Amino acid sequence: MSILAYADADALGRVLSVDTATVIVRIDDVPKLRSLQVNRLVVLQSSLAGQHLIGIVQKITRTAIEEKAEVADVESSELVHPEVNLVRVTLIGTLIDQVGAKSNVFRRTLETVPEIDANCFALEGDKLTRFMQVISAVSGDGHRLSLGVYTLDPAAEAFVNGNKLFQRHAVVVGSTGSGKSWTTARLLEQIAQLDNANAIVFDIHGEYGSLKGDGFHHLRVAGPADIEAHRSIADGVLHLPYWLLSYEALVSMFVDRSDQNAPNQAMVMSRAIVQAKTDYLTKGGHADVLANFTIDSPVPFAIDAVLLALEALDVEMVPGSGGREKQGDFHGKLSRLIQRLESKRGDRRLGFLFPGTTATQDYGWLDGLVAALLAGRKAKGDKGGVKIIDFSEVPSDILPLIVSMVARLAFSVQQWLPSGARHPVALFCDEAHLYIPENASSGAAENSIAVFERIAKEGRKYGVGLVVISQRPAEVNRTVVSQCNNLIAMRLTNGEDQAVVRRLLPDSLGGFGDLLPVLDTGEALVVGDAILLPTRIRIATPTNEPLSGTIDFWDRWADAKASSDLGQAIDSWRRQTVVK
Ligand SMILES: Nc1ncnc2c1ncn2[C@@H]1O[C@H](COP(=O)(O)OP(=O)(O)O)[C@@H](O)[C@H]1O
Ligand SMILES: [Mg+2]
């Protein structure tokens, strides 16, 4: 039974002309015409039985016939109508009643075009709801991801296919205040309800701390106060020791690229790190690892040993000619590297990288971290499968290094799992322009871009999905964005950003770009293989709203009692810890 069973009498009008994928429909019934709007869906009778063509209304015109010379195909007998109402429709796909054992299959292909005089019907109400469910391809009893409702017909709930959305990556874009964080929260809340959900959220501003429920596990990168209080992963506090950084990441952190000795410093550092890792493995009796590890292997090492080795080389004297001593190859060339290393190690804000405790140096410590980051929720009572990591205390210059360290960790673990044992994980990258930039301005950014490009290109194979969220799509790495097959575009006012989003739209839907600046807050244009049918969707509000960092200037200025303790701020600044 077709979900699009219409009676001829329901027709809005008839097809007047057909041109590949564009159809002109003539509507004589004025009340019916009034109910029609641009961007609404219509159904056209196909020349094949059991098929219906689906189109989007592009343009509606109402023209007095006397002035309308170009409407030549209007027969003189129809001149009793003083006006002709024409609707231009772009065909976007075909709904087939039966394909093999499957009923109601939607395809983005057009095997036929409508014939002249074919009926055109409005697609709305129950029919639209049922049609939207077909579109999401998971209609029936599967897990459907509900975004909200279809803007032009609030009776129709809009679903996306939760498999496809994460398999082929997604981007969520929109100017600040357009509703990205709320949309993200809406997605996360539904993911969190699944028994074995597995997602990591890079929460850069600590906005998602308000999401509640068993399905969430809140973690934060240790700030100075956490270090002082010796909090650990059991308290939801993450330490991300330096030895988890890749060699390139370590170099970008400690070696100043503009230093003329930079290549020497990087080389000496690599030798010292390999030596320190070798010592660590030898002492621990890990002969099997010792034989095969690389500089990038996640093996702890003593940063102090590296520092000592560098210091020795920096002042080294070697035997020269005539029994006199001369300066070693690296004499004086490592001073700035040593200085940078020491200052970073002593920086209180970087306590999560250089923990004072020895726990993170334990060989088995990584197991606990990986379990916290990648475990799904296997049983009720276990920590949630949606891990929200608050990065708000990480200094912005090294944010790309730290976010990409976690992303690389997740990706590597997935890669090293046997294919049958991989449990898919989605990485939600909020404020992605901050750490996956289009223009790398530092070694840290370059490192991060490399990690995320790799995940964007190869993640699908290993069950790692990316959700890239940004207010500045033009400033997010192009390669990463172009690998995203699903687009959730919210209101976007900047021209450069609009241009990037237009390029993500399929050609036939280029006109959707015009909608970007006029979308309402909380409204999105959703295009991609998770949805099949490009639609404008009003995103439903999440149960728990993300925390907005917005301060109401006027209200606060108008508040008679408003006060702030400036002395306390200075105290906190000096101590690098928020003094309460
Ligand atoms: N789906 C929605 N429905 C209704 N209001 C919304 C919706 N999404 C966002 N808003 C409103 O817009 C504000 C900004 O949303 P937010 O998601 O923080 O924007 P962004 O992350 O894009 O800067 C919210 O505080 C809320 O008032
Ligand atoms: Mg936001």
Coordinates of C-alpha atoms and ligand atoms in Angstrom, one line a residue:
M1 CA 0.0 0.0 0.0
S2 CA 1.5 3.3 -1.1
I3 CA 1.9 5.9 1.6
L4 CA 1.0 8.4 -1.1
A5 CA -2.4 7.3 -2.0
Y6 CA -4.1 10.5 -3.3
A7 CA -7.5 10.9 -4.9
D8 CA -7.5 12.9 -8.1
A9 CA -9.7 15.4 -6.5
D10 CA -6.9 16.3 -4.0
A11 CA -4.7 17.6 -6.8
L12 CA -3.4 21.1 -6.5
G13 CA -3.0 21.4 -10.2
R14 CA -1.5 19.9 -13.3
V15 CA 1.8 19.8 -15.0
L16 CA 2.1 22.4 -17.7
S17 CA 5.7 21.8 -18.8
V18 CA 8.6 19.6 -18.0
D19 CA 12.3 20.2 -18.4
T20 CA 14.7 17.5 -17.1
A21 CA 14.4 18.1 -13.3
T22 CA 12.2 21.2 -13.4
V23 CA 8.5 21.1 -13.7
I24 CA 6.0 23.9 -14.1
V25 CA 2.6 23.2 -12.5
R26 CA -0.5 25.2 -13.1
I27 CA -2.9 25.7 -10.2
D28 CA -6.3 27.1 -10.9
D29 CA -7.7 26.6 -7.4
V30 CA -6.8 29.8 -5.6
P31 CA -7.3 28.6 -2.0
K32 CA -5.1 25.6 -2.7
L33 CA -2.5 27.9 -4.2
R34 CA -2.5 30.0 -1.0
S35 CA -1.7 26.9 1.1
L36 CA 1.4 26.3 -1.0
Q37 CA 4.8 27.8 0.0
V38 CA 8.3 27.9 -1.4
N39 CA 10.4 25.0 -0.1
R40 CA 7.4 22.8 0.5
L41 CA 7.3 19.4 -0.9
V42 CA 4.9 18.2 -3.6
V43 CA 4.2 14.8 -5.2
L44 CA 3.8 14.4 -8.9
Q45 CA 2.2 11.5 -10.6
S46 CA 4.7 9.4 -12.4
S47 CA 4.2 7.8 -15.8
L48 CA 5.1 4.5 -14.1
A49 CA 2.5 2.9 -11.8
G50 CA 3.7 2.4 -8.3
Q51 CA 6.0 5.4 -8.4
H52 CA 5.6 9.0 -7.3
L53 CA 8.0 11.8 -8.0
I54 CA 8.9 14.1 -5.1
G55 CA 9.7 17.8 -5.7
I56 CA 10.5 21.0 -3.9
V57 CA 8.6 24.2 -4.7
Q58 CA 11.1 26.7 -5.9
K59 CA 8.9 29.6 -7.1
I60 CA 5.3 30.5 -7.1
T61 CA 4.0 33.2 -9.6
R62 CA 0.6 34.6 -10.2
T63 CA 0.3 36.5 -13.4
A64 CA -2.6 38.2 -15.1
I65 CA -3.1 36.5 -18.5
E66 CA -3.5 39.7 -20.5
E67 CA 0.1 40.7 -19.6
K68 CA 1.5 37.2 -19.9
A69 CA 2.3 36.7 -23.6
E70 CA 5.0 34.1 -22.9
V71 CA 2.5 31.6 -21.5
A72 CA 1.6 30.6 -25.0
D73 CA 0.6 27.1 -24.0
V74 CA -2.4 28.4 -22.2
E75 CA -5.3 27.6 -24.4
S76 CA -7.8 30.3 -25.3
S77 CA -10.6 28.4 -23.7
E78 CA -8.9 28.9 -20.3
L79 CA -9.0 32.6 -20.7
V80 CA -12.1 32.6 -18.5
H81 CA -9.6 32.6 -15.7
P82 CA -8.3 36.1 -15.4
E83 CA -5.0 34.9 -14.0
V84 CA -2.6 32.0 -14.3
N85 CA -0.9 30.6 -11.3
L86 CA 2.4 28.8 -12.0
V87 CA 4.5 26.9 -9.6
R88 CA 8.1 25.9 -10.4
V89 CA 9.1 22.6 -8.8
T90 CA 12.6 21.0 -8.7
L91 CA 12.3 17.2 -8.7
I92 CA 14.5 15.6 -6.1
G93 CA 13.7 11.9 -6.1
T94 CA 11.3 9.1 -6.5
L95 CA 9.2 7.2 -4.0
I96 CA 8.7 3.6 -5.2
D97 CA 5.8 1.6 -3.6
Q98 CA 7.6 -1.7 -3.8
V99 CA 11.2 -2.8 -4.4
G100 CA 11.5 -6.5 -3.9
A101 CA 10.3 -7.2 -0.4
K102 CA 10.7 -3.5 0.7
S103 CA 7.8 -1.2 0.4
N104 CA 8.0 2.6 0.2
V105 CA 11.6 3.1 -1.0
F106 CA 12.9 6.6 -1.7
R107 CA 15.6 7.1 -4.2
R108 CA 17.4 10.3 -5.2
T109 CA 17.2 9.2 -8.8
L110 CA 14.6 10.2 -11.4
E111 CA 13.8 7.2 -13.5
T112 CA 10.9 9.0 -15.1
V113 CA 9.6 12.5 -15.4
P114 CA 6.0 13.5 -15.1
E115 CA 3.8 13.7 -18.2
I116 CA 2.0 16.9 -19.2
D117 CA -1.2 17.1 -17.3
A118 CA 0.0 14.8 -14.6
N119 CA -1.5 15.6 -11.2
C120 CA 0.5 17.5 -8.5
F121 CA -0.3 17.0 -4.9
A122 CA 0.8 18.7 -1.7
L123 CA 2.9 16.5 0.6
E124 CA 1.8 17.3 4.1
G125 CA 0.3 16.1 7.4
D126 CA 0.4 12.3 8.0
K127 CA 1.7 11.6 4.5
L128 CA 4.6 13.9 5.1
T129 CA 5.4 12.3 8.5
R130 CA 5.3 8.9 6.9
F131 CA 7.3 10.1 4.0
M132 CA 9.9 11.6 6.4
Q133 CA 10.2 8.3 8.2
V134 CA 10.9 6.6 4.9
I135 CA 13.5 9.2 4.2
S136 CA 15.4 8.5 7.4
A137 CA 15.7 4.9 6.2
V138 CA 15.4 3.6 9.8
S139 CA 11.6 4.0 10.0
G140 CA 9.9 1.3 12.0
D141 CA 11.3 0.0 15.2
G142 CA 15.0 0.9 14.8
H143 CA 16.8 3.6 16.8
R144 CA 15.8 6.8 15.1
L145 CA 17.6 10.0 15.8
S146 CA 15.0 12.8 16.1
L147 CA 16.2 16.3 15.4
G148 CA 12.9 18.1 15.7
V149 CA 10.2 18.9 13.3
Y150 CA 10.0 19.9 9.7
T151 CA 9.8 23.7 9.6
L152 CA 7.1 23.8 6.9
D153 CA 5.0 21.2 8.6
P154 CA 5.4 21.1 12.3
A155 CA 3.3 18.0 12.4
A156 CA 6.0 16.0 10.8
E157 CA 8.9 14.8 13.0
A158 CA 12.2 15.0 11.4
F159 CA 14.5 11.9 11.8
V160 CA 18.0 11.3 10.6
N161 CA 19.6 7.9 10.2
G162 CA 21.9 7.6 13.2
N163 CA 24.2 5.1 11.4
K164 CA 24.8 7.3 8.4
L165 CA 25.2 10.5 10.4
F166 CA 28.3 9.2 12.2
Q167 CA 29.7 6.8 9.6
R168 CA 30.4 9.5 7.1
H169 CA 31.1 12.4 9.5
A170 CA 29.0 15.5 10.0
V171 CA 29.4 19.3 10.4
V172 CA 27.3 21.6 12.4
V173 CA 27.8 25.2 11.4
G174 CA 26.1 28.5 12.2
S175 CA 26.9 32.0 13.4
T176 CA 27.3 32.4 17.1
G177 CA 23.9 32.3 18.8
S178 CA 22.3 30.4 16.0
G179 CA 21.8 27.3 18.1
K180 CA 24.7 24.9 17.4
S181 CA 25.3 24.0 21.1
W182 CA 21.7 23.3 21.6
T183 CA 21.6 21.1 18.5
T184 CA 24.6 19.3 19.8
A185 CA 23.0 18.8 23.2
R186 CA 19.9 17.5 21.4
L187 CA 22.0 14.9 19.6
L188 CA 24.1 14.0 22.7
E189 CA 21.0 13.5 24.9
Q190 CA 19.6 10.9 22.4
I191 CA 23.0 9.2 22.1
A192 CA 23.3 9.0 25.9
Q193 CA 20.1 7.0 26.1
L194 CA 21.5 4.1 24.1
D195 CA 22.8 1.2 26.2
N196 CA 26.2 1.1 24.6
A197 CA 26.7 4.6 23.4
N198 CA 30.3 5.7 22.8
A199 CA 31.1 9.4 22.1
I200 CA 33.7 11.9 23.2
V201 CA 32.8 15.6 23.3
F202 CA 35.6 18.1 23.2
D203 CA 33.9 20.8 25.3
I204 CA 36.1 23.8 24.9
H205 CA 34.2 26.3 27.0
G206 CA 32.7 23.9 29.6
E207 CA 29.2 24.4 28.1
Y208 CA 28.0 20.9 28.3
G209 CA 28.5 20.4 32.0
S210 CA 24.8 20.8 32.4
L211 CA 23.8 17.7 30.5
K212 CA 22.5 15.2 33.0
G213 CA 21.7 11.6 33.2
D214 CA 23.3 8.1 33.5
G215 CA 24.4 8.2 29.9
F216 CA 26.9 11.0 30.5
H217 CA 30.3 10.9 32.0
H218 CA 31.7 14.3 32.8
L219 CA 35.5 14.7 32.8
R220 CA 37.7 17.7 32.8
V221 CA 41.3 18.3 32.0
A222 CA 43.0 18.9 35.4
G223 CA 43.4 22.6 36.3
P224 CA 45.8 23.9 39.0
A225 CA 43.3 23.4 41.7
D226 CA 42.7 19.8 40.8
I227 CA 46.5 19.2 40.9
E228 CA 46.7 20.7 44.3
A229 CA 43.9 18.6 45.6
H230 CA 45.4 15.4 44.0
R231 CA 42.2 14.7 42.1
S232 CA 42.3 11.8 39.6
I233 CA 40.2 10.1 37.1
A234 CA 38.0 8.6 39.8
D235 CA 37.0 12.3 40.5
G236 CA 36.4 12.9 36.8
V237 CA 39.7 14.7 36.5
L238 CA 42.0 13.8 33.5
H239 CA 45.7 13.9 33.6
L240 CA 47.2 13.8 30.1
P241 CA 50.9 13.2 30.6
Y242 CA 53.5 14.5 28.2
W243 CA 54.5 11.0 27.2
L244 CA 51.2 10.6 25.4
L245 CA 52.2 13.3 22.9
S246 CA 53.6 12.2 19.6
Y247 CA 57.2 13.1 18.9
E248 CA 56.1 15.8 16.5
A249 CA 53.8 17.2 19.1
L250 CA 56.6 17.3 21.7
V251 CA 58.9 19.0 19.2
S252 CA 56.3 21.7 18.4
M253 CA 55.8 22.3 22.1
F254 CA 59.5 22.5 23.1
V255 CA 61.4 23.5 20.1
D256 CA 61.2 27.1 18.8
R257 CA 61.0 26.7 15.0
S258 CA 62.6 30.1 14.5
D259 CA 65.7 29.1 16.4
Q260 CA 68.6 28.4 14.1
N261 CA 69.4 25.3 16.2
A262 CA 65.9 23.9 15.9
P263 CA 66.8 20.9 13.7
N264 CA 69.7 20.0 16.1
Q265 CA 67.4 20.4 19.1
A266 CA 64.7 18.2 17.6
M267 CA 67.2 15.5 16.7
V268 CA 68.9 15.5 20.1
M269 CA 65.5 15.4 21.8
S270 CA 64.4 12.4 19.7
R271 CA 67.5 10.5 20.8
A272 CA 67.1 11.4 24.4
I273 CA 63.4 10.4 24.4
V274 CA 64.1 7.0 22.7
Q275 CA 66.8 6.4 25.4
A276 CA 64.5 7.4 28.2
K277 CA 61.8 5.1 26.9
T278 CA 64.3 2.3 26.5
D279 CA 65.4 2.8 30.1
Y280 CA 61.8 2.8 31.3
L281 CA 61.0 -0.5 29.4
T282 CA 64.2 -2.1 30.5
K283 CA 63.7 -1.3 34.1
G284 CA 60.1 -2.6 34.0
G285 CA 61.2 -5.8 32.2
H286 CA 59.1 -5.2 29.1
A287 CA 61.4 -7.0 26.7
D288 CA 58.7 -7.8 24.2
V289 CA 57.9 -4.1 23.8
L290 CA 61.5 -3.1 23.9
A291 CA 62.1 -4.9 20.7
N292 CA 59.5 -3.1 18.6
F293 CA 58.5 0.3 20.1
T294 CA 58.9 3.5 18.3
I295 CA 59.4 7.1 19.5
D296 CA 55.6 7.6 19.1
S297 CA 54.6 4.5 21.1
P298 CA 52.6 5.3 24.2
V299 CA 55.4 4.4 26.6
P300 CA 56.0 6.5 29.7
F301 CA 59.5 8.0 30.1
A302 CA 61.1 10.3 32.6
I303 CA 61.2 13.9 31.4
D304 CA 63.9 14.6 34.0
A305 CA 66.2 12.0 32.3
V306 CA 65.7 13.8 29.0
L307 CA 66.4 17.1 30.6
L308 CA 69.6 15.7 32.2
A309 CA 70.8 14.3 28.9
L310 CA 70.2 17.6 27.1
E311 CA 72.0 19.5 29.9
A312 CA 75.0 17.3 29.6
L313 CA 75.2 17.7 25.9
D314 CA 74.7 21.5 26.2
V315 CA 78.0 21.8 28.2
E316 CA 79.8 18.8 26.8
M317 CA 83.6 19.1 26.2
V318 CA 85.2 16.4 24.0
P319 CA 88.9 15.6 23.4
G320 CA 90.2 17.8 20.6
S321 CA 93.5 17.9 18.7
G322 CA 96.8 18.2 20.7
G323 CA 95.3 16.8 23.9
R324 CA 93.2 20.0 24.3
E325 CA 89.5 19.8 25.0
K326 CA 87.0 21.4 22.6
Q327 CA 83.3 22.0 22.8
G328 CA 81.0 19.1 21.9
D329 CA 78.8 19.1 18.8
F330 CA 75.8 20.5 20.7
H331 CA 77.6 22.7 23.1
G332 CA 75.5 25.8 23.8
K333 CA 73.0 24.8 21.1
L334 CA 70.4 23.3 23.5
S335 CA 70.2 26.1 26.0
R336 CA 66.9 27.5 24.7
L337 CA 65.4 24.1 24.4
I338 CA 66.3 23.3 28.0
Q339 CA 64.9 26.7 29.1
R340 CA 61.6 26.1 27.3
L341 CA 61.3 22.6 28.7
E342 CA 61.9 23.8 32.2
S343 CA 59.5 26.6 32.0
K344 CA 56.7 24.4 30.6
R345 CA 57.4 21.8 33.2
G346 CA 57.1 24.4 35.9
D347 CA 54.0 26.1 34.5
R348 CA 51.1 25.5 36.9
R349 CA 48.6 25.7 34.2
L350 CA 50.2 22.7 32.5
G351 CA 50.0 20.5 35.6
F352 CA 47.9 18.0 33.7
L353 CA 50.8 17.4 31.3
F354 CA 53.5 17.2 34.0
P355 CA 51.8 15.7 37.0
G356 CA 53.8 15.8 40.2
T357 CA 52.5 12.4 41.2
T358 CA 54.0 9.2 39.9
A359 CA 50.7 7.4 39.2
T360 CA 50.8 8.5 35.5
Q361 CA 54.2 6.9 35.1
D362 CA 52.8 3.5 35.9
Y363 CA 52.8 1.1 32.9
G364 CA 49.2 0.2 33.5
W365 CA 48.0 3.7 34.0
L366 CA 47.0 4.1 30.3
D367 CA 44.5 1.3 30.6
G368 CA 42.5 3.3 33.0
L369 CA 42.6 6.4 30.9
V370 CA 41.6 4.5 27.7
A371 CA 38.8 2.7 29.6
A372 CA 37.4 6.1 30.8
L373 CA 37.6 7.6 27.3
L374 CA 36.4 4.7 25.2
A375 CA 34.3 2.4 27.2
G376 CA 30.7 2.3 26.3
R377 CA 28.2 1.9 29.1
K378 CA 27.9 -1.9 29.4
A379 CA 25.7 -2.2 32.4
K380 CA 23.3 0.1 34.3
G381 CA 25.3 1.9 36.9
D382 CA 28.5 2.1 34.8
K383 CA 29.7 5.5 33.8
G384 CA 28.0 6.9 30.8
G385 CA 29.0 6.3 27.2
V386 CA 29.0 10.0 26.3
K387 CA 32.2 11.4 27.7
I388 CA 32.2 15.1 27.9
I389 CA 35.7 16.5 28.4
D390 CA 35.9 20.0 29.6
F391 CA 39.0 21.7 28.2
S392 CA 38.3 25.1 29.5
E393 CA 41.4 25.2 31.7
V394 CA 43.8 24.3 28.9
P395 CA 45.8 27.3 27.8
S396 CA 44.7 28.3 24.2
D397 CA 48.2 28.1 22.7
I398 CA 48.5 24.4 23.4
L399 CA 44.8 23.5 23.0
P400 CA 45.3 22.0 19.6
L401 CA 48.0 19.7 21.0
I402 CA 45.9 18.5 23.8
V403 CA 42.6 18.0 21.9
S404 CA 44.4 16.2 19.2
M405 CA 46.3 14.0 21.7
V406 CA 43.0 12.7 22.9
A407 CA 41.7 12.3 19.4
R408 CA 44.8 10.5 18.3
L409 CA 44.5 8.2 21.4
A410 CA 41.0 7.3 20.5
F411 CA 41.8 6.7 16.8
S412 CA 44.9 4.6 17.6
V413 CA 43.1 2.4 20.0
Q414 CA 40.4 1.8 17.4
Q415 CA 43.0 1.1 14.8
W416 CA 44.8 -1.5 16.9
L417 CA 41.6 -3.3 17.9
P418 CA 40.8 -6.3 15.7
S419 CA 38.1 -5.3 13.3
G420 CA 35.4 -7.4 14.9
A421 CA 36.1 -5.9 18.3
R422 CA 35.7 -2.3 17.4
H423 CA 33.0 -0.4 19.1
P424 CA 32.2 2.7 17.1
V425 CA 33.0 6.1 18.6
A426 CA 31.9 9.6 17.6
L427 CA 34.2 12.6 18.3
F428 CA 32.2 15.8 18.8
C429 CA 34.6 18.7 18.0
D430 CA 33.0 21.9 19.4
E431 CA 34.7 25.2 18.3
A432 CA 36.7 23.2 15.8
H433 CA 38.2 26.3 14.2
L434 CA 40.3 26.7 17.4
Y435 CA 42.2 23.4 16.9
I436 CA 41.5 22.2 13.4
P437 CA 42.2 25.6 11.6
E438 CA 42.4 26.1 7.9
N439 CA 45.6 28.1 8.3
A440 CA 48.1 26.6 10.7
S441 CA 49.8 29.4 12.6
S442 CA 51.9 27.1 14.8
G443 CA 53.4 23.7 15.0
A444 CA 50.7 22.8 17.5
A445 CA 48.0 23.5 15.0
E446 CA 49.8 21.6 12.2
N447 CA 50.0 18.6 14.4
S448 CA 46.4 18.7 15.2
I449 CA 45.3 19.2 11.6
A450 CA 47.3 16.1 10.6
V451 CA 45.5 14.0 13.3
F452 CA 42.1 15.2 12.3
E453 CA 42.7 14.9 8.6
R454 CA 43.7 11.3 9.1
I455 CA 40.5 10.6 11.1
A456 CA 38.4 12.4 8.5
K457 CA 39.9 10.3 5.8
E458 CA 40.2 7.0 7.5
G459 CA 37.9 7.1 10.4
R460 CA 35.1 5.3 8.7
K461 CA 37.2 2.1 8.4
Y462 CA 38.0 2.1 12.1
G463 CA 34.6 3.2 13.4
V464 CA 35.6 6.7 14.3
G465 CA 33.0 9.4 13.3
L466 CA 33.6 13.1 13.5
V467 CA 31.1 15.8 14.2
V468 CA 32.8 19.1 13.4
I469 CA 31.0 22.1 15.1
S470 CA 32.0 25.6 14.3
Q471 CA 30.8 29.2 13.9
R472 CA 33.5 29.9 11.3
P473 CA 33.4 27.1 8.7
A474 CA 35.7 29.1 6.5
E475 CA 38.4 28.9 9.2
V476 CA 38.1 25.1 9.7
N477 CA 40.5 22.9 7.7
R478 CA 39.0 22.4 4.2
T479 CA 40.1 18.8 3.9
V480 CA 38.3 17.9 7.1
V481 CA 35.2 19.8 6.3
S482 CA 35.0 18.3 2.8
Q483 CA 35.1 14.8 4.2
C484 CA 31.9 15.4 6.1
N485 CA 29.0 14.0 4.2
N486 CA 26.3 15.4 6.4
L487 CA 25.6 19.1 6.9
I488 CA 23.6 20.7 9.6
A489 CA 23.7 24.4 8.7
M490 CA 22.2 26.9 11.0
R491 CA 21.8 30.6 10.4
L492 CA 25.0 31.9 8.9
T493 CA 25.5 35.6 8.1
N494 CA 29.2 35.8 7.1
G495 CA 29.7 35.6 3.3
E496 CA 32.9 33.7 3.4
D497 CA 31.3 31.1 5.7
Q498 CA 28.2 30.9 3.5
A499 CA 30.5 30.2 0.5
V500 CA 32.1 27.2 2.2
V501 CA 28.7 25.8 3.1
R502 CA 27.4 26.3 -0.5
R503 CA 30.2 24.2 -1.7
L504 CA 29.1 21.4 0.5
L505 CA 25.6 21.4 -1.1
P506 CA 24.9 19.2 -4.1
D507 CA 24.6 21.2 -7.3
S508 CA 20.8 20.8 -7.7
L509 CA 20.3 22.3 -4.3
G510 CA 22.6 25.3 -4.7
G511 CA 19.5 27.5 -4.1
F512 CA 19.5 26.4 -0.5
G513 CA 22.4 28.7 0.1
D514 CA 20.1 31.6 -0.1
L515 CA 18.3 30.3 3.0
L516 CA 21.4 30.4 5.2
P517 CA 21.1 34.0 6.4
V518 CA 17.3 33.9 7.0
L519 CA 17.1 30.7 9.1
D520 CA 15.6 31.3 12.5
T521 CA 17.5 30.6 15.8
G522 CA 17.3 26.8 16.3
E523 CA 16.5 26.2 12.7
A524 CA 18.8 24.2 10.5
L525 CA 19.1 23.1 6.9
V526 CA 20.0 19.4 7.0
V527 CA 21.6 17.9 3.9
G528 CA 23.5 14.6 3.5
D529 CA 23.3 10.9 3.3
A530 CA 21.9 10.6 6.8
I531 CA 18.8 12.4 5.6
L532 CA 18.5 11.9 1.8
L533 CA 16.0 14.6 1.5
P534 CA 17.3 18.1 2.1
T535 CA 15.1 19.7 4.6
R536 CA 14.7 22.7 6.8
I537 CA 14.3 21.5 10.3
R538 CA 13.3 23.2 13.5
I539 CA 15.6 21.6 16.1
A540 CA 13.7 20.5 19.2
T541 CA 15.2 21.9 22.4
P542 CA 17.3 19.6 24.6
T543 CA 16.0 18.5 28.0
N544 CA 19.0 20.2 29.7
E545 CA 20.2 23.3 28.1
P546 CA 23.9 23.9 27.5
L547 CA 25.4 26.6 29.8
S548 CA 25.7 29.8 27.9
G549 CA 28.8 31.8 28.5
T550 CA 27.0 35.0 27.5
I551 CA 26.9 37.8 30.0
D552 CA 24.0 40.2 29.9
F553 CA 25.8 43.5 29.9
W554 CA 22.8 45.7 30.2
D555 CA 21.0 43.7 32.9
R556 CA 24.2 43.4 34.9
W557 CA 24.9 47.1 34.6
A558 CA 21.3 47.8 35.7
D559 CA 21.6 45.5 38.7
A560 CA 22.0 47.6 41.9
K561 CA 23.6 44.8 43.8
A562 CA 26.1 43.6 41.2
S563 CA 29.5 43.3 42.7
S564 CA 32.8 41.6 41.9
D565 CA 35.8 41.0 44.0
L566 CA 38.6 42.4 42.0
G567 CA 41.2 41.7 44.7
Q568 CA 40.4 38.1 44.7
A569 CA 40.9 38.0 40.9
I570 CA 44.4 39.4 41.3
D571 CA 45.1 36.9 44.0
S572 CA 43.9 34.1 41.8
W573 CA 45.9 35.4 38.8
R574 CA 49.1 35.5 40.9
R575 CA 48.5 32.0 42.3
Q576 CA 47.2 30.6 39.0
T577 CA 44.4 29.0 40.8
V578 CA 40.9 30.3 41.3
V579 CA 40.8 31.4 44.9
K580 CA 37.4 30.9 46.4
Ligands
LIG1 N1 16.4 24.7 19.0 C1 16.2 25.8 19.6 N2 15.0 26.2 19.9 C2 14.8 27.4 20.5 N3 15.8 28.3 20.9 C3 17.0 27.9 20.6 C4 17.3 26.7 20.0 N4 18.6 26.6 19.8 C5 19.2 27.7 20.4 N5 18.2 28.5 20.9 C6 18.4 29.8 21.5 O1 19.6 30.4 21.0 C7 20.6 30.6 22.0 C8 21.9 30.3 21.5 O2 22.1 29.0 21.2 P1 23.4 28.2 21.2 O3 23.2 26.8 20.9 O4 24.2 28.5 22.5 O5 24.2 29.0 20.0 P2 25.6 28.7 19.4 O6 26.2 27.5 20.0 O7 25.4 28.5 17.9 O8 26.4 30.0 19.7 C9 20.1 29.8 23.2 O9 20.5 30.3 24.4 C10 18.6 29.7 23.0 O10 18.0 30.8 23.7
MG2 MG 28.1 27.2 21.1

